[in-house]
């Protein structure tokens, strides 16, 4: 994921929000409702990763 974050930022795709959401979920720092809401950001991060991968860059 770190590679995706760095590459996305280099391309002008701002992913800090999505990364922060993933860290909250990973660290179990939120309520179940918050975790469910933040999971949308994680899905977006995955989409960005897949887009970058399709371009042959990751």
Tab-separated table of N, CA and C in Angstrom:
chain	number	residue	atom	x	y	z
A	1	UNK	N	0.822	-1.195	0.000
A	1	UNK	CA	0.000	0.000	0.000
A	1	UNK	C	0.866	1.259	0.000
A	2	UNK	N	2.011	1.194	0.687
A	2	UNK	CA	2.864	2.375	0.716
A	2	UNK	C	3.284	2.780	-0.690
A	3	UNK	N	3.595	1.798	-1.512
A	3	UNK	CA	4.007	2.080	-2.888
A	3	UNK	C	2.877	2.768	-3.648
A	4	UNK	N	1.661	2.298	-3.439
A	4	UNK	CA	0.500	2.905	-4.096
A	4	UNK	C	0.341	4.349	-3.642
A	5	UNK	N	0.481	4.579	-2.347
A	5	UNK	CA	0.329	5.930	-1.809
A	5	UNK	C	1.359	6.861	-2.448
A	6	UNK	N	2.600	6.437	-2.455
A	6	UNK	CA	3.652	7.281	-3.011
A	6	UNK	C	3.429	7.552	-4.492
A	7	UNK	N	3.081	6.513	-5.228
A	7	UNK	CA	2.881	6.684	-6.663
A	7	UNK	C	1.676	7.571	-6.955
A	8	UNK	N	0.608	7.380	-6.212
A	8	UNK	CA	-0.582	8.205	-6.414
A	8	UNK	C	-0.264	9.675	-6.147
A	9	UNK	N	0.420	9.940	-5.048
A	9	UNK	CA	0.773	11.318	-4.721
A	9	UNK	C	1.681	11.924	-5.797
A	10	UNK	N	2.610	11.136	-6.324
A	10	UNK	CA	3.485	11.619	-7.397
A	10	UNK	C	2.682	12.005	-8.636
A	11	UNK	N	1.583	11.325	-8.852
A	11	UNK	CA	0.732	11.596	-10.022
A	11	UNK	C	-0.328	12.648	-9.731
A	12	UNK	N	-0.293	13.222	-8.530
A	12	UNK	CA	-1.255	14.264	-8.188
A	12	UNK	C	-2.579	13.734	-7.670
A	13	UNK	N	-2.634	12.441	-7.378
A	13	UNK	CA	-3.853	11.840	-6.826
A	13	UNK	C	-3.708	11.864	-5.308
A	14	UNK	N	-4.515	12.667	-4.654
A	14	UNK	CA	-4.383	12.849	-3.216
A	14	UNK	C	-5.144	11.748	-2.469
A	15	UNK	N	-4.403	10.951	-1.735
A	15	UNK	CA	-4.989	9.780	-1.080
A	15	UNK	C	-4.823	9.791	0.433
A	16	UNK	N	-4.325	10.878	0.963
A	16	UNK	CA	-4.070	10.922	2.405
A	16	UNK	C	-5.334	10.607	3.215
A	17	UNK	N	-6.464	11.161	2.834
A	17	UNK	CA	-7.717	10.906	3.553
A	17	UNK	C	-8.021	9.408	3.574
A	18	UNK	N	-7.887	8.772	2.421
A	18	UNK	CA	-8.199	7.348	2.325
A	18	UNK	C	-7.228	6.523	3.167
A	19	UNK	N	-5.970	6.916	3.147
A	19	UNK	CA	-4.961	6.223	3.938
A	19	UNK	C	-5.253	6.378	5.430
A	20	UNK	N	-5.607	7.586	5.848
A	20	UNK	CA	-5.936	7.810	7.259
A	20	UNK	C	-7.124	6.957	7.690
A	21	UNK	N	-8.105	6.835	6.830
A	21	UNK	CA	-9.262	5.986	7.134
A	21	UNK	C	-8.837	4.532	7.298
A	22	UNK	N	-7.960	4.072	6.431
A	22	UNK	CA	-7.475	2.690	6.525
A	22	UNK	C	-6.741	2.462	7.850
A	23	UNK	N	-5.982	3.448	8.285
A	23	UNK	CA	-5.234	3.309	9.543
A	23	UNK	C	-6.167	3.274	10.745
A	24	UNK	N	-7.242	4.045	10.720
A	24	UNK	CA	-8.221	4.016	11.808
A	24	UNK	C	-8.830	2.622	11.899
A	25	UNK	N	-9.180	2.055	10.752
A	25	UNK	CA	-9.766	0.713	10.743
A	25	UNK	C	-8.742	-0.315	11.200
A	26	UNK	N	-7.540	-0.235	10.688
A	26	UNK	CA	-6.492	-1.185	11.046
A	26	UNK	C	-6.214	-1.183	12.549
A	27	UNK	N	-6.214	-0.001	13.138
A	27	UNK	CA	-5.913	0.127	14.565
A	27	UNK	C	-7.140	-0.041	15.460
A	28	UNK	N	-8.294	-0.324	14.858
A	28	UNK	CA	-9.542	-0.504	15.617
A	28	UNK	C	-9.826	0.707	16.499
A	29	UNK	N	-9.647	1.897	15.938
A	29	UNK	CA	-9.824	3.134	16.692
A	29	UNK	C	-11.220	3.733	16.578
A	30	UNK	N	-12.143	3.058	15.959
A	30	UNK	CA	-13.457	3.653	15.767
A	30	UNK	C	-14.582	2.739	16.198
A	31	UNK	N	-15.750	3.316	16.250
A	31	UNK	CA	-16.956	2.554	16.545
A	31	UNK	C	-17.312	1.724	15.312
A	32	UNK	N	-18.182	0.751	15.483
A	32	UNK	CA	-18.613	-0.015	14.306
A	32	UNK	C	-19.217	0.881	13.216
A	33	UNK	N	-19.970	1.888	13.616
A	33	UNK	CA	-20.577	2.784	12.628
A	33	UNK	C	-19.505	3.590	11.898
A	34	UNK	N	-18.507	4.063	12.625
A	34	UNK	CA	-17.417	4.806	11.993
A	34	UNK	C	-16.620	3.900	11.065
A	35	UNK	N	-16.365	2.694	11.512
A	35	UNK	CA	-15.629	1.736	10.682
A	35	UNK	C	-16.364	1.483	9.375
A	36	UNK	N	-17.660	1.342	9.452
A	36	UNK	CA	-18.452	1.115	8.242
A	36	UNK	C	-18.356	2.319	7.310
A	37	UNK	N	-18.414	3.516	7.863
A	37	UNK	CA	-18.320	4.724	7.051
A	37	UNK	C	-16.933	4.847	6.415
A	38	UNK	N	-15.896	4.590	7.197
A	38	UNK	CA	-14.531	4.721	6.689
A	38	UNK	C	-14.187	3.640	5.665
A	39	UNK	N	-14.913	2.543	5.697
A	39	UNK	CA	-14.643	1.471	4.736
A	39	UNK	C	-14.851	1.955	3.299
A	40	UNK	N	-15.693	2.969	3.125
A	40	UNK	CA	-15.891	3.543	1.785
A	40	UNK	C	-14.594	4.167	1.279
A	41	UNK	N	-13.866	4.810	2.187
A	41	UNK	CA	-12.585	5.400	1.806
A	41	UNK	C	-11.572	4.322	1.442
A	42	UNK	N	-11.610	3.220	2.166
A	42	UNK	CA	-10.685	2.122	1.878
A	42	UNK	C	-10.999	1.534	0.502
A	43	UNK	N	-12.267	1.408	0.190
A	43	UNK	CA	-12.642	0.922	-1.146
A	43	UNK	C	-12.135	1.862	-2.227
A	44	UNK	N	-12.181	3.155	-1.988
A	44	UNK	CA	-11.666	4.124	-2.949
A	44	UNK	C	-10.161	3.961	-3.106
A	45	UNK	N	-9.463	3.715	-2.007
A	45	UNK	CA	-8.024	3.488	-2.063
A	45	UNK	C	-7.707	2.249	-2.897
A	46	UNK	N	-8.511	1.222	-2.753
A	46	UNK	CA	-8.334	0.005	-3.543
A	46	UNK	C	-8.580	0.296	-5.023
A	47	UNK	N	-9.603	1.083	-5.322
A	47	UNK	CA	-9.877	1.451	-6.711
A	47	UNK	C	-8.691	2.199	-7.323
A	48	UNK	N	-8.134	3.121	-6.576
A	48	UNK	CA	-6.979	3.877	-7.060
A	48	UNK	C	-5.817	2.928	-7.329
A	49	UNK	N	-5.602	1.993	-6.421
A	49	UNK	CA	-4.533	1.015	-6.584
A	49	UNK	C	-4.742	0.191	-7.847
A	50	UNK	N	-5.969	-0.239	-8.080
A	50	UNK	CA	-6.258	-1.033	-9.274
A	50	UNK	C	-6.045	-0.218	-10.540
A	51	UNK	N	-6.440	1.066	-10.524
A	51	UNK	CA	-6.232	1.923	-11.688
A	51	UNK	C	-4.751	2.076	-11.993
A	52	UNK	N	-3.970	2.298	-10.966
A	52	UNK	CA	-2.524	2.429	-11.156
A	52	UNK	C	-1.917	1.124	-11.674
A	53	UNK	N	-2.426	0.011	-11.173
A	53	UNK	CA	-1.911	-1.289	-11.579
A	53	UNK	C	-2.230	-1.554	-13.057
A	54	UNK	N	-3.404	-1.163	-13.499
A	54	UNK	CA	-3.801	-1.350	-14.892
A	54	UNK	C	-2.905	-0.548	-15.831
A	55	UNK	N	-2.396	0.563	-15.325
A	55	UNK	CA	-1.514	1.400	-16.135
A	55	UNK	C	-0.102	0.827	-16.169
A	56	UNK	N	0.094	-0.296	-15.436
A	56	UNK	CA	1.385	-0.957	-15.468
A	56	UNK	C	2.452	-0.301	-14.632
A	57	UNK	N	2.028	0.472	-13.647
A	57	UNK	CA	3.008	1.221	-12.883
A	57	UNK	C	3.286	0.646	-11.503
A	58	UNK	N	2.460	-0.271	-11.010
A	58	UNK	CA	2.713	-0.840	-9.674
A	58	UNK	C	3.086	-2.281	-9.793
